[in-house]
Short mmCIF file of C-alpha atoms and ligand atoms in Angstrom, two decimals:
data_model
loop_
_atom_site.label_atom_id
_atom_site.label_comp_id
_atom_site.label_asym_id
_atom_site.label_seq_id
_atom_site.Cartn_x
_atom_site.Cartn_y
_atom_site.Cartn_z
CA MET A 1356 113.52 116.54 128.41
CA ARG A 1357 112.09 119.29 126.65
CA PHE A 1358 108.91 119.35 124.47
CA PRO A 1359 107.76 122.02 121.59
CA ALA A 1360 106.60 125.44 123.44
CA ASP A 1361 103.35 124.56 122.29
CA PHE A 1362 102.82 121.22 123.71
CA LEU A 1363 99.47 120.34 125.03
CA TRP A 1364 99.53 118.63 128.48
CA GLY A 1365 96.06 116.95 129.63
CA ALA A 1366 94.58 114.45 130.95
CA ALA A 1367 91.41 112.43 130.16
CA THR A 1368 87.95 110.31 131.69
CA ALA A 1369 85.48 108.50 130.51
CA ALA A 1370 81.72 109.94 131.34
CA TYR A 1371 80.37 105.78 132.60
CA GLN A 1372 83.98 105.84 134.34
CA VAL A 1373 83.66 108.40 136.34
CA GLU A 1374 80.34 110.36 136.38
CA GLY A 1375 77.96 108.06 138.79
CA ALA A 1376 74.48 109.42 139.35
CA VAL A 1377 72.95 106.95 136.36
CA ARG A 1378 69.61 108.05 137.62
CA GLU A 1379 69.74 111.44 138.01
CA ASP A 1380 68.77 114.66 135.86
CA GLY A 1381 66.74 112.85 133.42
CA ARG A 1382 69.69 110.64 132.16
CA GLY A 1383 69.10 107.25 130.42
CA GLU A 1384 69.77 103.87 130.82
CA SER A 1385 73.20 103.27 128.35
CA ILE A 1386 74.48 99.92 127.72
CA TRP A 1387 77.09 100.07 130.40
CA ASP A 1388 74.11 100.53 132.69
CA ARG A 1389 72.67 97.25 132.04
CA PHE A 1390 75.78 95.21 131.15
CA ALA A 1391 77.24 96.19 134.86
CA HIS A 1392 74.27 94.83 135.56
CA THR A 1393 74.15 91.70 134.35
CA PRO A 1394 75.86 89.59 136.93
CA GLY A 1395 78.98 88.04 135.94
CA LYS A 1396 80.29 90.80 133.46
CA VAL A 1397 82.01 92.70 135.98
CA ALA A 1398 84.93 91.82 138.49
CA GLY A 1399 83.11 92.45 142.08
CA GLY A 1400 79.49 92.85 140.56
CA ASP A 1401 80.85 96.38 140.31
CA THR A 1402 79.19 98.98 138.39
CA GLY A 1403 79.13 102.85 137.64
CA ASP A 1404 76.22 103.58 139.53
CA VAL A 1405 78.16 105.98 141.81
CA ALA A 1406 81.90 105.60 140.30
CA CYS A 1407 83.68 108.82 141.49
CA ASP A 1408 80.64 110.51 142.06
CA HIS A 1409 82.17 113.21 139.69
CA TYR A 1410 78.53 114.07 138.39
CA HIS A 1411 77.94 116.15 141.91
CA ARG A 1412 82.03 116.69 142.61
CA TRP A 1413 83.04 118.45 138.87
CA ALA A 1414 83.57 121.49 140.31
CA GLU A 1415 86.00 120.63 142.84
CA ASP A 1416 87.37 118.10 139.97
CA VAL A 1417 87.98 121.02 138.08
CA ASP A 1418 89.70 122.77 140.79
CA LEU A 1419 92.02 119.92 141.24
CA MET A 1420 93.06 119.98 137.70
CA ALA A 1421 93.79 123.73 138.00
CA ASP A 1422 96.04 123.06 140.93
CA LEU A 1423 97.70 120.26 138.82
CA GLY A 1424 98.37 122.87 136.44
CA LEU A 1425 96.51 121.09 133.68
CA GLN A 1426 96.30 122.67 130.46
CA ALA A 1427 93.71 120.15 128.97
CA TYR A 1428 90.65 117.95 130.17
CA ARG A 1429 89.54 115.46 128.08
CA PHE A 1430 86.01 114.33 129.01
CA SER A 1431 83.36 112.03 127.54
CA ILE A 1432 79.84 113.21 126.95
CA ALA A 1433 76.83 110.25 128.24
CA TRP A 1434 74.98 110.12 124.70
CA PRO A 1435 71.60 109.27 127.02
CA ARG A 1436 72.29 112.41 128.98
CA LEU A 1437 71.57 114.47 126.32
CA PHE A 1438 69.30 111.90 124.62
CA PRO A 1439 67.55 109.40 127.20
CA GLU A 1440 65.96 107.29 124.20
CA GLY A 1441 69.22 108.16 122.23
CA ALA A 1442 67.12 110.18 119.67
CA GLY A 1443 64.02 112.23 119.83
CA ARG A 1444 63.56 114.16 123.05
CA PRO A 1445 66.41 115.90 124.04
CA ASN A 1446 67.31 116.53 127.93
CA SER A 1447 68.13 119.82 129.20
CA ARG A 1448 69.56 119.03 132.20
CA GLY A 1449 71.92 116.82 130.50
CA PHE A 1450 73.16 119.36 128.29
CA ASP A 1451 73.32 121.79 131.20
CA PHE A 1452 75.89 119.31 133.16
CA TYR A 1453 78.12 119.83 130.36
CA LYS A 1454 77.90 123.42 130.08
CA ARG A 1455 78.59 124.16 133.40
CA LEU A 1456 81.92 122.08 133.62
CA VAL A 1457 82.76 123.18 130.40
CA GLU A 1458 82.49 126.87 131.80
CA ARG A 1459 84.39 125.85 134.82
CA LEU A 1460 87.14 124.56 133.11
CA ARG A 1461 87.74 127.81 130.87
CA ALA A 1462 87.51 129.74 133.74
CA ARG A 1463 90.63 128.06 134.85
CA SER A 1464 92.10 128.19 131.54
CA ILE A 1465 91.54 124.61 131.10
CA LYS A 1466 91.08 123.61 127.07
CA PRO A 1467 87.78 121.18 127.35
CA VAL A 1468 88.28 118.18 124.60
CA ALA A 1469 85.34 116.28 124.75
CA THR A 1470 84.40 112.92 123.42
CA LEU A 1471 81.22 112.11 121.76
CA TYR A 1472 80.98 108.39 122.23
CA HIS A 1473 83.01 106.58 124.49
CA TRP A 1474 80.64 103.55 124.74
CA ASP A 1475 77.87 104.51 126.33
CA LEU A 1476 75.39 103.93 124.03
CA PRO A 1477 71.59 104.83 124.98
CA GLN A 1478 70.02 101.28 126.06
CA ALA A 1479 66.90 101.97 123.38
CA LEU A 1480 69.08 102.30 120.71
CA GLN A 1481 70.54 98.84 121.52
CA GLU A 1482 67.18 97.49 121.77
CA ALA A 1483 66.65 98.52 117.55
CA GLY A 1484 70.08 96.51 117.09
CA GLY A 1485 72.39 98.97 118.50
CA TRP A 1486 75.69 98.91 116.48
CA VAL A 1487 74.90 96.25 114.55
CA ASN A 1488 71.82 98.45 113.60
CA ARG A 1489 73.43 101.21 110.38
CA ASP A 1490 70.31 103.31 111.81
CA THR A 1491 72.30 103.80 114.63
CA ALA A 1492 75.28 105.79 112.70
CA TYR A 1493 72.65 108.16 111.73
CA ARG A 1494 71.46 108.64 115.96
CA PHE A 1495 74.85 109.62 116.32
CA GLN A 1496 74.89 112.03 113.97
CA GLU A 1497 71.53 113.92 115.59
CA TYR A 1498 73.01 113.23 118.46
CA ALA A 1499 76.79 114.99 117.44
CA ALA A 1500 75.33 117.41 115.44
CA ALA A 1501 72.78 118.55 118.84
CA ALA A 1502 76.06 118.47 121.33
CA LEU A 1503 78.17 120.70 119.12
CA ARG A 1504 75.11 123.04 118.76
CA GLU A 1505 74.61 123.19 122.69
CA LEU A 1506 78.18 123.36 123.36
CA GLY A 1507 80.49 124.67 121.12
CA ASP A 1508 80.55 127.49 122.50
CA GLY A 1509 83.03 126.44 124.36
CA VAL A 1510 84.55 123.26 123.24
CA ASP A 1511 87.03 123.58 120.41
CA ASP A 1512 88.18 120.09 119.80
CA TRP A 1513 85.56 117.45 119.12
CA THR A 1514 86.61 113.68 119.14
CA THR A 1515 83.61 111.47 117.11
CA ILE A 1516 84.38 107.87 118.75
CA ASN A 1517 86.61 106.51 121.09
CA GLU A 1518 88.57 103.76 120.29
CA PRO A 1519 85.75 101.98 118.11
CA TRP A 1520 88.20 98.48 118.30
CA CYS A 1521 87.00 97.93 121.57
CA ALA A 1522 82.98 98.73 120.97
CA ALA A 1523 83.03 96.82 117.85
CA PHE A 1524 84.97 93.73 119.01
CA LEU A 1525 85.32 93.61 122.75
CA GLY A 1526 81.92 94.51 122.72
CA HIS A 1527 80.25 92.03 120.08
CA ALA A 1528 82.76 89.56 118.90
CA LEU A 1529 84.82 88.89 122.76
CA GLY A 1530 82.07 89.32 124.57
CA GLN A 1531 83.87 91.62 127.53
CA HIS A 1532 82.41 94.96 126.66
CA ALA A 1533 78.72 95.90 126.76
CA PRO A 1534 76.27 94.97 124.47
CA GLY A 1535 78.36 91.45 125.54
CA LEU A 1536 78.04 89.81 122.04
CA THR A 1537 79.93 87.11 120.91
CA ASP A 1538 79.23 87.26 117.81
CA TRP A 1539 81.61 87.80 115.00
CA PRO A 1540 79.50 89.03 111.60
CA ALA A 1541 77.53 91.62 114.26
CA ALA A 1542 81.41 92.94 115.33
CA VAL A 1543 81.93 93.56 111.64
CA ARG A 1544 79.35 95.39 111.58
CA ALA A 1545 79.42 97.33 114.06
CA SER A 1546 82.99 98.51 113.31
CA HIS A 1547 81.87 99.29 110.04
CA HIS A 1548 79.03 101.66 111.58
CA LEU A 1549 80.72 103.06 113.75
CA LEU A 1550 83.54 104.27 111.35
CA LEU A 1551 80.27 105.24 109.62
CA ALA A 1552 79.26 107.35 112.69
CA HIS A 1553 82.26 108.92 112.69
CA GLY A 1554 81.99 109.51 109.13
CA LEU A 1555 78.47 111.06 108.94
CA ALA A 1556 79.30 113.38 112.24
CA VAL A 1557 82.39 114.86 110.58
CA GLN A 1558 80.32 115.75 107.82
CA ALA A 1559 77.48 117.00 110.30
CA PHE A 1560 80.33 119.09 112.13
CA ARG A 1561 82.05 120.26 108.87
CA ASP A 1562 78.23 122.46 108.46
CA LEU A 1563 78.00 123.97 111.72
CA MET A 1564 81.47 124.50 112.69
CA ARG A 1565 83.49 127.71 113.64
CA ARG A 1566 87.09 127.69 112.12
CA ASP A 1567 88.89 127.73 114.99
CA GLN A 1568 86.91 123.98 115.77
CA ARG A 1569 88.77 121.17 115.40
CA VAL A 1570 87.09 117.38 114.71
CA GLY A 1571 89.18 114.10 114.95
CA ILE A 1572 88.88 110.44 116.11
CA THR A 1573 90.27 108.15 118.79
CA LEU A 1574 91.90 104.76 117.88
CA ASN A 1575 93.19 102.62 120.49
CA MET A 1576 96.32 101.18 118.62
CA THR A 1577 99.18 98.31 119.48
CA VAL A 1578 102.74 96.95 117.78
CA ALA A 1579 102.19 93.44 116.81
CA GLU A 1580 105.11 91.82 117.10
CA PRO A 1581 106.01 88.68 115.98
CA ALA A 1582 106.94 86.05 118.41
CA GLY A 1583 110.54 84.59 116.77
CA ASP A 1584 111.35 85.52 113.26
CA SER A 1585 109.59 82.50 110.83
CA GLU A 1586 108.13 84.48 108.01
CA ALA A 1587 104.95 82.04 109.57
CA ASP A 1588 104.84 84.32 113.03
CA ARG A 1589 105.24 87.65 111.14
CA ALA A 1590 102.71 86.57 108.56
CA ALA A 1591 100.49 86.19 111.95
CA ALA A 1592 101.52 89.44 113.36
CA ARG A 1593 100.62 91.47 110.40
CA ARG A 1594 97.11 89.83 110.47
CA TYR A 1595 96.87 90.71 114.06
CA ASP A 1596 97.75 94.08 112.44
CA GLY A 1597 95.00 94.10 110.66
CA PHE A 1598 92.56 93.08 112.69
CA PHE A 1599 93.52 96.05 115.39
CA ASN A 1600 94.93 98.36 113.84
CA ARG A 1601 94.47 98.44 109.72
CA TRP A 1602 91.00 97.62 109.93
CA PHE A 1603 90.46 101.17 111.40
CA ALA A 1604 92.92 103.19 110.18
CA ASP A 1605 93.05 102.41 106.41
CA PRO A 1606 89.69 103.45 106.11
CA LEU A 1607 89.91 106.62 107.70
CA PHE A 1608 92.99 107.80 105.96
CA LEU A 1609 93.44 105.44 103.10
CA GLY A 1610 89.62 105.36 102.22
CA ARG A 1611 89.45 101.42 102.12
CA TYR A 1612 89.48 98.32 104.00
CA PRO A 1613 92.59 96.14 104.07
CA GLU A 1614 92.26 93.47 101.44
CA ASP A 1615 93.61 90.97 103.32
CA MET A 1616 91.44 91.17 106.00
CA LEU A 1617 88.57 91.67 103.75
CA ALA A 1618 89.09 88.20 102.42
CA TRP A 1619 89.71 86.99 105.91
CA TYR A 1620 86.14 88.22 106.93
CA GLY A 1621 84.88 87.15 103.82
CA ALA A 1622 86.46 83.77 104.15
CA ALA A 1623 84.70 83.41 107.35
CA GLY A 1624 81.22 84.43 106.38
CA ALA A 1625 81.60 87.60 108.54
CA LEU A 1626 80.87 90.29 106.14
CA PRO A 1627 77.52 91.57 105.46
CA GLY A 1628 75.65 89.10 102.87
CA THR A 1629 78.56 86.88 103.14
CA ALA A 1630 78.09 82.54 104.05
CA ALA A 1631 81.26 80.91 105.03
CA GLY A 1632 83.99 80.40 102.11
CA ALA A 1633 82.12 83.20 99.71
CA GLY A 1634 85.18 85.73 99.91
CA ALA A 1635 85.21 89.36 100.00
CA PRO A 1636 81.60 90.75 98.29
CA ASP A 1637 80.74 93.97 97.00
CA TRP A 1638 81.14 95.27 100.54
CA PRO A 1639 80.75 98.75 101.88
CA PRO A 1640 77.71 100.47 100.47
CA PRO A 1641 78.82 102.66 97.85
CA GLY A 1642 79.55 106.32 99.39
CA ASP A 1643 80.19 104.80 103.02
CA MET A 1644 84.31 105.08 102.85
CA ALA A 1645 83.75 108.83 101.39
CA LEU A 1646 82.25 109.67 104.21
CA ILE A 1647 84.62 107.59 106.71
CA SER A 1648 87.59 109.09 105.09
CA ALA A 1649 86.63 113.00 104.46
CA PRO A 1650 89.77 115.02 106.31
CA ILE A 1651 89.89 115.13 109.96
CA ASP A 1652 91.76 117.93 111.99
CA PHE A 1653 93.73 116.06 114.32
CA PHE A 1654 94.20 112.04 115.19
CA GLY A 1655 94.15 110.40 118.73
CA LEU A 1656 96.23 107.53 119.77
CA ASN A 1657 95.56 105.73 123.03
CA TYR A 1658 98.55 103.39 123.25
CA TYR A 1659 98.91 101.53 126.31
CA THR A 1660 101.21 97.82 125.52
CA ARG A 1661 102.65 95.93 122.66
CA THR A 1662 101.17 91.86 121.35
CA ILE A 1663 103.13 89.23 120.70
CA CYS A 1664 102.00 87.17 117.51
CA GLN A 1665 102.35 83.69 116.76
CA ASP A 1666 101.43 81.53 114.12
CA ASP A 1667 99.31 78.58 114.58
CA PRO A 1668 96.86 76.88 111.85
CA HIS A 1669 94.88 75.17 114.23
CA SER A 1670 93.49 78.54 116.01
CA PRO A 1671 90.28 80.22 115.03
CA PHE A 1672 91.44 83.19 115.97
CA PHE A 1673 92.95 84.63 112.65
CA GLY A 1674 95.22 81.58 112.90
CA LEU A 1675 97.56 83.20 115.58
CA ARG A 1676 97.80 82.95 119.23
CA THR A 1677 98.86 86.09 121.18
CA LEU A 1678 102.01 84.96 123.73
CA PRO A 1679 102.29 86.27 127.53
CA PRO A 1680 104.60 89.50 127.79
CA ARG A 1681 108.52 89.32 128.41
CA GLY A 1682 109.05 91.81 130.11
CA PRO A 1683 107.66 93.72 133.34
CA VAL A 1684 103.97 94.35 133.81
CA THR A 1685 101.24 96.51 135.07
CA ASP A 1686 98.80 95.21 137.62
CA GLN A 1687 96.48 94.23 134.31
CA GLY A 1688 99.39 92.40 133.20
CA TRP A 1689 99.84 94.42 130.57
CA GLU A 1690 103.23 94.55 129.29
CA ILE A 1691 105.28 98.11 129.60
CA VAL A 1692 106.95 98.71 126.21
CA PRO A 1693 107.83 102.56 125.99
CA GLY A 1694 110.04 101.82 123.09
CA CYS A 1695 106.91 100.64 120.96
CA LEU A 1696 105.02 104.27 121.47
CA ARG A 1697 108.07 105.72 119.39
CA ASP A 1698 107.54 102.91 116.75
CA LEU A 1699 103.83 103.54 116.76
CA LEU A 1700 103.75 107.47 116.07
CA VAL A 1701 106.43 107.33 113.34
CA ARG A 1702 104.72 104.48 111.58
CA ILE A 1703 101.25 106.35 112.07
CA GLN A 1704 102.70 109.35 110.54
CA ARG A 1705 103.94 107.44 107.83
CA ASP A 1706 101.27 105.24 106.75
CA TRP A 1707 98.44 107.07 107.75
CA THR A 1708 98.18 110.61 109.56
CA ARG A 1709 101.10 112.22 107.00
CA GLY A 1710 101.78 115.16 109.04
CA LEU A 1711 98.23 115.80 110.56
CA PRO A 1712 98.57 116.61 114.35
CA VAL A 1713 97.87 113.82 117.01
CA TYR A 1714 97.97 114.11 120.14
CA ILE A 1715 98.62 110.92 122.87
CA HIS A 1716 94.79 110.67 123.91
CA GLU A 1717 95.12 108.08 126.78
CA ASN A 1718 98.66 106.24 127.64
CA GLY A 1719 98.75 105.32 131.19
CA ALA A 1720 99.25 102.12 133.81
CA ALA A 1721 96.80 100.71 136.34
CA MET A 1722 99.65 99.97 139.25
CA ARG A 1723 99.18 98.04 142.79
CA ASP A 1724 98.72 101.75 144.64
CA VAL A 1725 99.32 101.85 148.48
CA LEU A 1726 97.86 104.58 150.59
CA THR A 1727 100.66 104.73 153.32
CA GLU A 1728 99.93 106.48 156.70
CA ASP A 1729 101.39 109.33 155.32
CA GLY A 1730 98.35 109.89 153.38
CA ARG A 1731 100.45 109.65 150.45
CA VAL A 1732 101.02 107.20 147.48
CA HIS A 1733 104.40 106.65 146.65
CA ASP A 1734 103.76 105.85 142.71
CA THR A 1735 106.79 105.28 141.91
CA ASP A 1736 106.22 102.78 139.49
CA ARG A 1737 103.57 104.90 137.59
CA ILE A 1738 105.98 107.85 137.17
CA ALA A 1739 108.33 105.63 135.75
CA PHE A 1740 105.87 104.42 133.41
CA LEU A 1741 104.89 108.53 132.50
CA ARG A 1742 108.51 109.31 132.24
CA ASP A 1743 109.64 106.44 130.18
CA HIS A 1744 106.74 106.77 127.32
CA LEU A 1745 106.96 110.74 127.77
CA GLU A 1746 110.80 110.30 126.22
CA ALA A 1747 109.69 108.24 123.72
CA ALA A 1748 107.05 110.06 122.57
CA GLY A 1749 109.70 112.77 122.53
CA GLN A 1750 111.87 110.84 120.46
CA ALA A 1751 109.05 110.15 118.38
CA ILE A 1752 108.77 114.10 117.73
CA ALA A 1753 112.61 114.51 117.19
CA ASP A 1754 111.81 112.03 114.88
CA GLY A 1755 109.76 114.71 112.38
CA VAL A 1756 106.02 113.29 114.21
CA ASN A 1757 104.22 116.21 114.33
CA LEU A 1758 102.78 115.44 117.81
CA ARG A 1759 101.13 118.16 119.89
CA GLY A 1760 100.14 116.74 122.82
CA TYR A 1761 99.77 114.17 125.64
CA PHE A 1762 97.05 112.87 128.03
CA VAL A 1763 97.38 110.96 130.32
CA TRP A 1764 95.35 108.20 131.81
CA SER A 1765 93.63 109.14 133.62
CA LEU A 1766 93.06 111.64 136.21
CA LEU A 1767 91.24 109.93 138.27
CA ASP A 1768 90.83 105.82 139.65
CA ASN A 1769 87.79 104.42 138.16
CA PHE A 1770 85.72 102.22 136.82
CA GLU A 1771 87.91 100.48 135.04
CA TRP A 1772 84.98 98.37 132.48
CA ALA A 1773 84.83 94.59 133.22
CA TRP A 1774 87.73 95.08 135.60
CA GLY A 1775 85.54 97.50 137.99
CA TYR A 1776 87.28 99.57 140.69
CA ALA A 1777 89.62 96.83 141.12
CA LYS A 1778 92.61 98.67 138.68
CA ARG A 1779 93.79 102.39 139.82
CA PHE A 1780 94.68 104.01 136.71
CA GLY A 1781 94.70 107.54 138.24
CA ILE A 1782 97.37 110.15 138.84
CA VAL A 1783 95.10 111.12 141.59
CA TYR A 1784 93.91 108.10 144.72
CA VAL A 1785 90.15 107.69 144.97
CA ASP A 1786 89.11 106.48 148.55
CA TYR A 1787 85.40 104.87 146.85
CA ALA A 1788 84.02 104.93 150.43
CA THR A 1789 84.42 108.86 150.94
CA GLN A 1790 84.85 109.89 147.54
CA ARG A 1791 88.01 111.92 148.68
CA ARG A 1792 90.38 112.51 146.16
CA LEU A 1793 94.68 112.66 146.82
CA PRO A 1794 97.25 113.22 144.34
CA LYS A 1795 99.42 110.35 143.70
CA ASP A 1796 103.08 110.95 144.10
CA SER A 1797 103.09 110.90 140.07
CA ALA A 1798 100.39 113.95 139.96
CA PHE A 1799 102.88 116.12 141.59
CA TRP A 1800 105.22 114.71 139.21
CA TYR A 1801 103.27 115.43 136.21
CA ARG A 1802 102.78 119.17 137.69
CA GLU A 1803 105.96 119.76 137.58
CA VAL A 1804 106.62 118.14 133.97
CA ILE A 1805 104.02 120.71 132.76
CA ARG A 1806 105.73 123.42 134.38
CA GLN A 1807 108.93 122.43 132.81
CA ASN A 1808 107.09 121.53 129.69
CA GLY A 1809 109.52 118.65 130.10
CA TRP A 1810 112.13 117.41 133.05
O1 LIG B 773 89.83 102.81 131.05
C1 LIG B 773 90.11 102.58 129.91
C2 LIG B 773 89.80 103.66 128.93
O2 LIG B 773 88.12 103.97 129.25
C3 LIG B 773 89.83 103.36 127.42
N1 LIG B 773 91.52 103.07 126.96
C4 LIG B 773 91.98 102.23 127.93
C5 LIG B 773 91.90 102.71 129.06
C6 LIG B 773 92.16 101.47 130.15
O3 LIG B 773 91.87 100.21 130.09
#
């Protein structure tokens, strides 16, 4: 297995999942601080207060990345570190943290790839309605421009929003993520404002960016598969695909929301200005789609699993239900289906990106890791997962997909959102009691893959 000579090998993390130090150096509160501290929201009552203490251990973490031969590191910037109230007064100590991090990465020849939003909205903006309020998109534009101005010297590649589906729907409709709402109209609005925020940030970046800098977005996508070969199940899978994939990718690349989903949300009264049964109104506001679909420089894909969909006329959830996995699963019960990664990459290029550089910005697995007496984690299951997915990625390249790089999720075990610390995604084991980092076997395996550009 050999990858193209300039294939970029990296690992990813996100601010709230690794940094800790939530009250230090002027950082403001985020919606995830509030959510995690609300009893019953996160398994075991875990919070990101300390996480991997990366805020203090960033230097040794960068050295560890260098030891592992990483060529790129995808991290996210905590908006409330830069703007504790979300807007207005900037916090220079927040900027300083990321400046130091970026400097050291570059000194170790590791390419920094910055994500502007990985879910930690400043709580002050939530008080004003959060993503349900259109103004938040404009505050994001200001924050993005400030981040680029201050950190742009060292960061060439920028992702605006990570996984808007999670922020919008897990956060506002399904209640599993911050801010924990169960309000479909709010979720649909939030999804639009997240996309608008992306478009506004791209607009600001185009004015400020150097020619060698790039801006893109990162979506999590699934392969929605029909449970059986009936027409009804195929239609159910198509609806799920609309909910999960097309609702975000169509606006970004085709400049419009999918008609079937507009009709669905319109009929459910979930679009702004509609009552149930009213149908799709004249929405979104003029000009929004041009902003959202403005050209970007790369696309980031996060892929973990597929979704099996069965028609169910009685289900209020798009008239379908999702079925349990049919094959081996990770520790989170997510079905391991590497072949779907190849299919997805081919489809993304065919339907949306049309030759634009694509990166796998996240792929990995929570496994039941055991720290053995030899002080090692022999995570052969994770190695098999990574190898099989990389093989699928390689096949997609052979199919003609312009795939330029791969970031394993995650560098470190970390705060896995509503699952807390119970799920371990890292290629590096974190002993949370001592904060010691222990590269798992998968880390050594990945180092070798990077060295050989394959295996
Ligand atoms: O940990 C998350 C990450 O923050 C976003 N993508 C999926 C990962 C695994 O659930």
